[in-house]
């Protein structure tokens, strides 16, 4: 509590003993001492808060404990525990503020199948998170992630980064993303750290778009909506406000080839009436 550890409640413990004879007579001892432990019939430790028991440890030198003895021991242990808690709370009731210089450990749980997304190819992604946020990250096979950081800002940034990486993107979700790559057929947009989707050229505007660069360039921000996730897990996007319509099917050359042809109906190689080039 004094160190700022965020415990939910104060915890106290008490050791209970037993003095008994062969006739079945017994007496429960509260706050067991060394001599009573050595000569007595049991060492029954009970710890907990005001709400209940958190831990029990029992050693016994008898052939067994009756239900009556166990019940009475727990009842008396509760009375003693509450008395100790009363005394503790006169000194400190709740955790102090954690020092800004104390390291913080944040734990979170992710789908074990998503661990590879956090690690990245050859550890590239996790190393980027560690270097950028100034943290240490440990991931167990069951998906438990432990983030150790000297400052809370770094831990929070790393946690959000991992949450975004492992977030299941669903159709209809909207994002403000940044254009990372431009292709003839569309633009790739990073909607979450390390997670990209593609906006087909037909989904960039309600009007016909000849060149992707007429609408956006690398580094531009776009308000996009997830249209679908294909069977390979690729994210297809559209600019928000654009009505969904089928992508055009091209049976001829790709758009990039058509765009490179001379305009105005002239064929490559020039007119038949022109002299051949040397």
Tab-separated table of C-alpha atoms in Angstrom:
chain	number	residue	atom	x	y	z
A	1	UNK	CA	0.000	0.000	0.000
A	2	UNK	CA	2.699	2.473	0.999
A	3	UNK	CA	4.688	1.675	-2.161
A	4	UNK	CA	1.680	2.466	-4.323
A	5	UNK	CA	0.939	-1.106	-5.403
A	6	UNK	CA	-2.724	-0.982	-6.517
A	7	UNK	CA	-4.136	-3.654	-4.206
A	8	UNK	CA	-7.917	-3.958	-4.119
A	9	UNK	CA	-7.954	-4.199	-0.327
A	10	UNK	CA	-5.791	-4.662	2.757
A	11	UNK	CA	-5.008	-8.312	3.554
A	12	UNK	CA	-4.223	-9.713	7.004
A	13	UNK	CA	-3.313	-13.171	8.223
A	14	UNK	CA	-3.420	-15.072	11.484
A	15	UNK	CA	-1.944	-18.394	12.655
A	16	UNK	CA	-4.312	-20.652	14.628
A	17	UNK	CA	-3.222	-23.562	16.830
A	18	UNK	CA	-4.742	-26.532	18.619
A	19	UNK	CA	-4.234	-28.016	22.096
A	20	UNK	CA	-6.000	-31.344	22.624
A	21	UNK	CA	-5.905	-34.571	24.663
A	22	UNK	CA	-6.791	-38.190	24.019
A	23	UNK	CA	-10.233	-37.732	25.545
A	24	UNK	CA	-11.439	-35.465	22.738
A	25	UNK	CA	-11.075	-32.235	24.664
A	26	UNK	CA	-9.518	-29.392	22.743
A	27	UNK	CA	-8.869	-25.665	22.749
A	28	UNK	CA	-8.334	-23.416	19.723
A	29	UNK	CA	-5.318	-21.099	20.052
A	30	UNK	CA	-5.253	-17.712	18.334
A	31	UNK	CA	-1.958	-16.130	17.225
A	32	UNK	CA	0.079	-19.300	17.516
A	33	UNK	CA	3.509	-19.021	19.192
A	34	UNK	CA	6.592	-21.166	18.500
A	35	UNK	CA	6.198	-23.352	21.584
A	36	UNK	CA	2.510	-23.906	20.871
A	37	UNK	CA	3.368	-24.757	17.276
A	38	UNK	CA	5.975	-27.333	18.324
A	39	UNK	CA	3.876	-29.026	20.996
A	40	UNK	CA	0.406	-28.343	19.575
A	41	UNK	CA	-1.724	-30.314	17.167
A	42	UNK	CA	-1.903	-27.931	14.202
A	43	UNK	CA	-0.622	-24.800	12.501
A	44	UNK	CA	-3.620	-23.380	10.627
A	45	UNK	CA	-2.829	-20.113	8.831
A	46	UNK	CA	-5.730	-18.087	7.407
A	47	UNK	CA	-5.373	-14.869	5.371
A	48	UNK	CA	-7.925	-12.601	3.753
A	49	UNK	CA	-9.724	-9.287	3.550
A	50	UNK	CA	-12.952	-8.121	5.163
A	51	UNK	CA	-14.860	-9.788	2.327
A	52	UNK	CA	-13.392	-13.256	2.638
A	53	UNK	CA	-10.487	-15.665	2.774
A	54	UNK	CA	-7.728	-15.383	0.172
A	55	UNK	CA	-5.314	-18.099	1.373
A	56	UNK	CA	-5.144	-21.076	3.740
A	57	UNK	CA	-2.195	-23.253	4.848
A	58	UNK	CA	-2.550	-26.150	7.277
A	59	UNK	CA	-0.085	-28.466	9.025
A	60	UNK	CA	-1.452	-30.964	11.536
A	61	UNK	CA	0.142	-33.504	13.861
A	62	UNK	CA	-3.169	-35.172	14.715
A	63	UNK	CA	-4.867	-38.014	12.867
A	64	UNK	CA	-7.294	-35.478	11.466
A	65	UNK	CA	-9.478	-32.502	12.275
A	66	UNK	CA	-13.183	-32.749	12.838
A	67	UNK	CA	-15.628	-30.475	11.029
A	68	UNK	CA	-16.377	-28.843	14.369
A	69	UNK	CA	-12.717	-27.902	14.924
A	70	UNK	CA	-12.313	-26.563	11.374
A	71	UNK	CA	-15.479	-24.481	11.641
A	72	UNK	CA	-14.541	-22.999	15.010
A	73	UNK	CA	-10.999	-22.278	13.831
A	74	UNK	CA	-12.222	-20.352	10.769
A	75	UNK	CA	-14.727	-18.379	12.849
A	76	UNK	CA	-12.086	-17.343	15.377
A	77	UNK	CA	-9.584	-16.608	12.599
A	78	UNK	CA	-12.113	-14.215	11.046
A	79	UNK	CA	-12.527	-12.310	14.316
A	80	UNK	CA	-8.749	-11.982	14.667
A	81	UNK	CA	-8.331	-11.000	11.009
A	82	UNK	CA	-10.867	-8.201	11.279
A	83	UNK	CA	-9.153	-6.882	14.423
A	84	UNK	CA	-5.806	-6.791	12.602
A	85	UNK	CA	-7.361	-5.044	9.591
A	86	UNK	CA	-8.883	-2.427	11.904
A	87	UNK	CA	-5.415	-1.636	13.242
A	88	UNK	CA	-3.855	-1.613	9.754
A	89	UNK	CA	-6.419	0.805	8.385
A	90	UNK	CA	-5.723	3.343	11.100
A	91	UNK	CA	-2.322	3.724	9.418
A	92	UNK	CA	-3.192	3.320	5.704
A	93	UNK	CA	-6.503	2.482	4.045
A	94	UNK	CA	-5.725	2.597	0.350
A	95	UNK	CA	-2.657	2.543	-1.931
A	96	UNK	CA	-0.592	5.686	-2.221
A	97	UNK	CA	0.140	7.226	-5.596
A	98	UNK	CA	2.761	5.195	-7.406
A	99	UNK	CA	6.022	7.080	-7.859
A	100	UNK	CA	6.570	8.451	-11.344
A	101	UNK	CA	9.979	6.764	-11.294
A	102	UNK	CA	8.606	3.298	-10.498
A	103	UNK	CA	8.425	0.850	-13.433
A	104	UNK	CA	4.948	-0.279	-14.367
A	105	UNK	CA	3.850	-3.676	-15.611
A	106	UNK	CA	0.698	-3.837	-17.697
A	107	UNK	CA	-0.870	-7.177	-18.615
A	108	UNK	CA	-3.328	-7.905	-21.392
A	109	UNK	CA	-4.731	-10.950	-23.127
A	110	UNK	CA	-4.787	-11.492	-26.888
A	111	UNK	CA	-5.929	-14.319	-29.134
A	112	UNK	CA	-2.990	-16.764	-29.329
A	113	UNK	CA	-3.564	-16.974	-33.076
A	114	UNK	CA	-2.778	-13.239	-33.305
A	115	UNK	CA	0.635	-13.498	-31.610
A	116	UNK	CA	2.336	-13.699	-35.014
A	117	UNK	CA	0.886	-10.283	-35.894
A	118	UNK	CA	2.470	-8.719	-32.819
A	119	UNK	CA	5.819	-10.437	-33.403
A	120	UNK	CA	5.954	-9.661	-37.127
A	121	UNK	CA	8.311	-11.102	-39.705
A	122	UNK	CA	11.622	-11.835	-37.991
A	123	UNK	CA	10.469	-9.896	-34.908
A	124	UNK	CA	10.246	-6.650	-36.878
A	125	UNK	CA	6.915	-5.506	-35.454
A	126	UNK	CA	7.558	-6.235	-31.778
A	127	UNK	CA	10.992	-4.618	-31.970
A	128	UNK	CA	9.429	-1.510	-33.513
A	129	UNK	CA	6.909	-1.317	-30.657
A	130	UNK	CA	9.674	-1.765	-28.066
A	131	UNK	CA	11.928	0.887	-29.612
A	132	UNK	CA	9.162	3.416	-30.293
A	133	UNK	CA	7.427	3.123	-26.909
A	134	UNK	CA	10.510	2.493	-24.758
A	135	UNK	CA	9.111	-0.675	-23.187
A	136	UNK	CA	9.869	-4.350	-22.696
A	137	UNK	CA	7.349	-6.935	-23.930
A	138	UNK	CA	6.954	-10.600	-23.000
A	139	UNK	CA	4.350	-12.796	-24.703
A	140	UNK	CA	3.317	-16.246	-23.446
A	141	UNK	CA	2.008	-18.971	-25.737
A	142	UNK	CA	-1.474	-18.615	-24.215
A	143	UNK	CA	-1.676	-14.982	-25.369
A	144	UNK	CA	-0.756	-13.255	-22.096
A	145	UNK	CA	1.193	-10.075	-22.886
A	146	UNK	CA	3.273	-8.339	-20.203
A	147	UNK	CA	4.419	-4.772	-20.911
A	148	UNK	CA	7.072	-3.284	-18.624
A	149	UNK	CA	7.590	0.465	-18.937
A	150	UNK	CA	9.360	3.185	-16.923
A	151	UNK	CA	6.569	5.634	-17.790
A	152	UNK	CA	2.792	5.079	-18.043
A	153	UNK	CA	2.635	6.885	-21.389
A	154	UNK	CA	4.891	4.288	-22.999
A	155	UNK	CA	2.896	1.374	-21.593
A	156	UNK	CA	-0.384	2.909	-22.766
A	157	UNK	CA	0.973	3.536	-26.262
A	158	UNK	CA	2.314	-0.027	-26.539
A	159	UNK	CA	-0.959	-1.491	-25.276
A	160	UNK	CA	-3.019	0.489	-27.792
A	161	UNK	CA	-0.605	-0.527	-30.561
A	162	UNK	CA	-1.026	-4.220	-29.718
A	163	UNK	CA	-4.804	-3.857	-29.388
A	164	UNK	CA	-4.936	-2.298	-32.851
A	165	UNK	CA	-2.745	-5.034	-34.349
A	166	UNK	CA	-4.942	-7.793	-32.948
A	167	UNK	CA	-8.271	-6.039	-33.488
A	168	UNK	CA	-10.677	-7.917	-35.749
A	169	UNK	CA	-11.665	-5.483	-38.485
A	170	UNK	CA	-15.315	-5.871	-39.492
A	171	UNK	CA	-17.232	-4.619	-42.540
A	172	UNK	CA	-18.877	-1.260	-41.907
A	173	UNK	CA	-16.194	0.049	-39.539
A	174	UNK	CA	-14.866	3.505	-40.372
A	175	UNK	CA	-11.310	4.785	-40.000
A	176	UNK	CA	-9.160	7.796	-40.780
A	177	UNK	CA	-6.179	6.208	-42.488
A	178	UNK	CA	-2.989	7.306	-44.194
A	179	UNK	CA	-2.117	6.432	-47.777
A	180	UNK	CA	1.045	4.324	-47.782
A	181	UNK	CA	1.289	3.121	-51.393
A	182	UNK	CA	-0.132	4.073	-54.763
A	183	UNK	CA	-0.747	1.468	-57.486
A	184	UNK	CA	-2.425	1.722	-60.897
A	185	UNK	CA	-5.475	-0.100	-59.556
A	186	UNK	CA	-5.854	1.716	-56.215
A	187	UNK	CA	-4.320	3.003	-52.999
A	188	UNK	CA	-3.180	1.159	-49.895
A	189	UNK	CA	-4.278	2.820	-46.668
A	190	UNK	CA	-3.007	2.085	-43.160
A	191	UNK	CA	-6.128	2.079	-40.994
A	192	UNK	CA	-4.421	0.780	-37.835
A	193	UNK	CA	-0.729	0.527	-36.943
A	194	UNK	CA	0.647	-2.297	-39.055
A	195	UNK	CA	-2.720	-3.029	-40.688
A	196	UNK	CA	-3.458	-1.935	-44.262
A	197	UNK	CA	-6.421	-2.123	-46.574
A	198	UNK	CA	-6.788	-1.358	-50.257
A	199	UNK	CA	-9.099	1.221	-51.832
A	200	UNK	CA	-9.761	0.217	-55.444
A	201	UNK	CA	-9.636	3.097	-57.920
A	202	UNK	CA	-13.382	2.659	-58.505
A	203	UNK	CA	-13.996	3.265	-54.764
A	204	UNK	CA	-12.058	6.531	-54.514
A	205	UNK	CA	-14.798	8.789	-55.830
A	206	UNK	CA	-18.371	8.813	-57.073
A	207	UNK	CA	-16.983	10.120	-60.360
A	208	UNK	CA	-14.792	8.161	-62.747
A	209	UNK	CA	-11.126	8.395	-61.757
A	210	UNK	CA	-8.459	8.124	-64.465
A	211	UNK	CA	-5.439	8.171	-62.165
A	212	UNK	CA	-5.242	7.385	-58.457
A	213	UNK	CA	-2.974	10.401	-58.030
A	214	UNK	CA	-5.856	12.633	-59.139
A	215	UNK	CA	-7.536	11.855	-55.808
A	216	UNK	CA	-4.767	11.078	-53.329
A	217	UNK	CA	-1.035	10.708	-52.865
A	218	UNK	CA	1.240	8.930	-50.398
A	219	UNK	CA	0.925	10.548	-46.975
A	220	UNK	CA	-2.601	11.855	-47.524
A	221	UNK	CA	-5.280	11.003	-44.974
A	222	UNK	CA	-8.489	9.381	-46.177
A	223	UNK	CA	-11.754	8.718	-44.371
A	224	UNK	CA	-12.442	5.127	-45.343
A	225	UNK	CA	-14.935	2.399	-44.575
A	226	UNK	CA	-14.325	-1.341	-44.517
A	227	UNK	CA	-16.321	-2.835	-47.376
A	228	UNK	CA	-15.336	-6.474	-47.075
A	229	UNK	CA	-12.721	-8.939	-45.843
A	230	UNK	CA	-11.909	-11.478	-48.544
A	231	UNK	CA	-11.239	-15.183	-47.978
A	232	UNK	CA	-7.506	-14.459	-47.711
A	233	UNK	CA	-8.024	-11.931	-44.923
A	234	UNK	CA	-7.304	-8.911	-47.156
A	235	UNK	CA	-9.162	-5.739	-46.253
A	236	UNK	CA	-11.053	-3.988	-49.041
A	237	UNK	CA	-11.929	-0.358	-48.348
A	238	UNK	CA	-13.886	2.465	-49.925
A	239	UNK	CA	-13.873	6.190	-49.338
A	240	UNK	CA	-16.662	7.075	-46.926
A	241	UNK	CA	-19.802	8.256	-48.655
A	242	UNK	CA	-19.134	6.313	-51.863
A	243	UNK	CA	-21.983	3.971	-52.732
A	244	UNK	CA	-20.916	0.369	-53.131
A	245	UNK	CA	-20.874	-0.789	-56.711
A	246	UNK	CA	-19.207	-3.710	-58.456
A	247	UNK	CA	-15.639	-3.201	-59.529
A	248	UNK	CA	-15.279	-2.940	-63.299
A	249	UNK	CA	-14.051	-6.071	-65.036
A	250	UNK	CA	-11.229	-5.518	-67.521
A	251	UNK	CA	-10.786	-8.086	-70.292
A	252	UNK	CA	-8.188	-6.004	-72.116
A	253	UNK	CA	-4.886	-4.489	-70.990
A	254	UNK	CA	-4.545	-3.101	-67.458
A	255	UNK	CA	-5.289	0.552	-66.865
A	256	UNK	CA	-1.605	1.413	-66.672
A	257	UNK	CA	-1.031	0.112	-70.206
A	258	UNK	CA	-4.024	1.992	-71.620
A	259	UNK	CA	-2.904	5.210	-69.927
A	260	UNK	CA	0.514	5.032	-71.599
A	261	UNK	CA	-0.912	4.965	-75.102
A	262	UNK	CA	-0.916	8.225	-77.080
A	263	UNK	CA	-4.181	10.156	-76.865
A	264	UNK	CA	-6.350	11.322	-79.766
A	265	UNK	CA	-6.692	8.012	-81.605
A	266	UNK	CA	-3.097	7.820	-82.858
A	267	UNK	CA	-1.608	4.344	-82.829
A	268	UNK	CA	1.799	3.537	-81.408
A	269	UNK	CA	4.422	3.892	-84.096
A	270	UNK	CA	2.834	6.944	-85.702
A	271	UNK	CA	0.834	7.414	-88.932
A	272	UNK	CA	1.451	5.300	-91.998
A	273	UNK	CA	2.236	8.502	-93.961
A	274	UNK	CA	5.094	9.467	-91.708
A	275	UNK	CA	8.642	8.504	-92.522
A	276	UNK	CA	10.021	5.706	-90.429
A	277	UNK	CA	12.147	6.674	-87.465
A	278	UNK	CA	15.881	6.074	-87.591
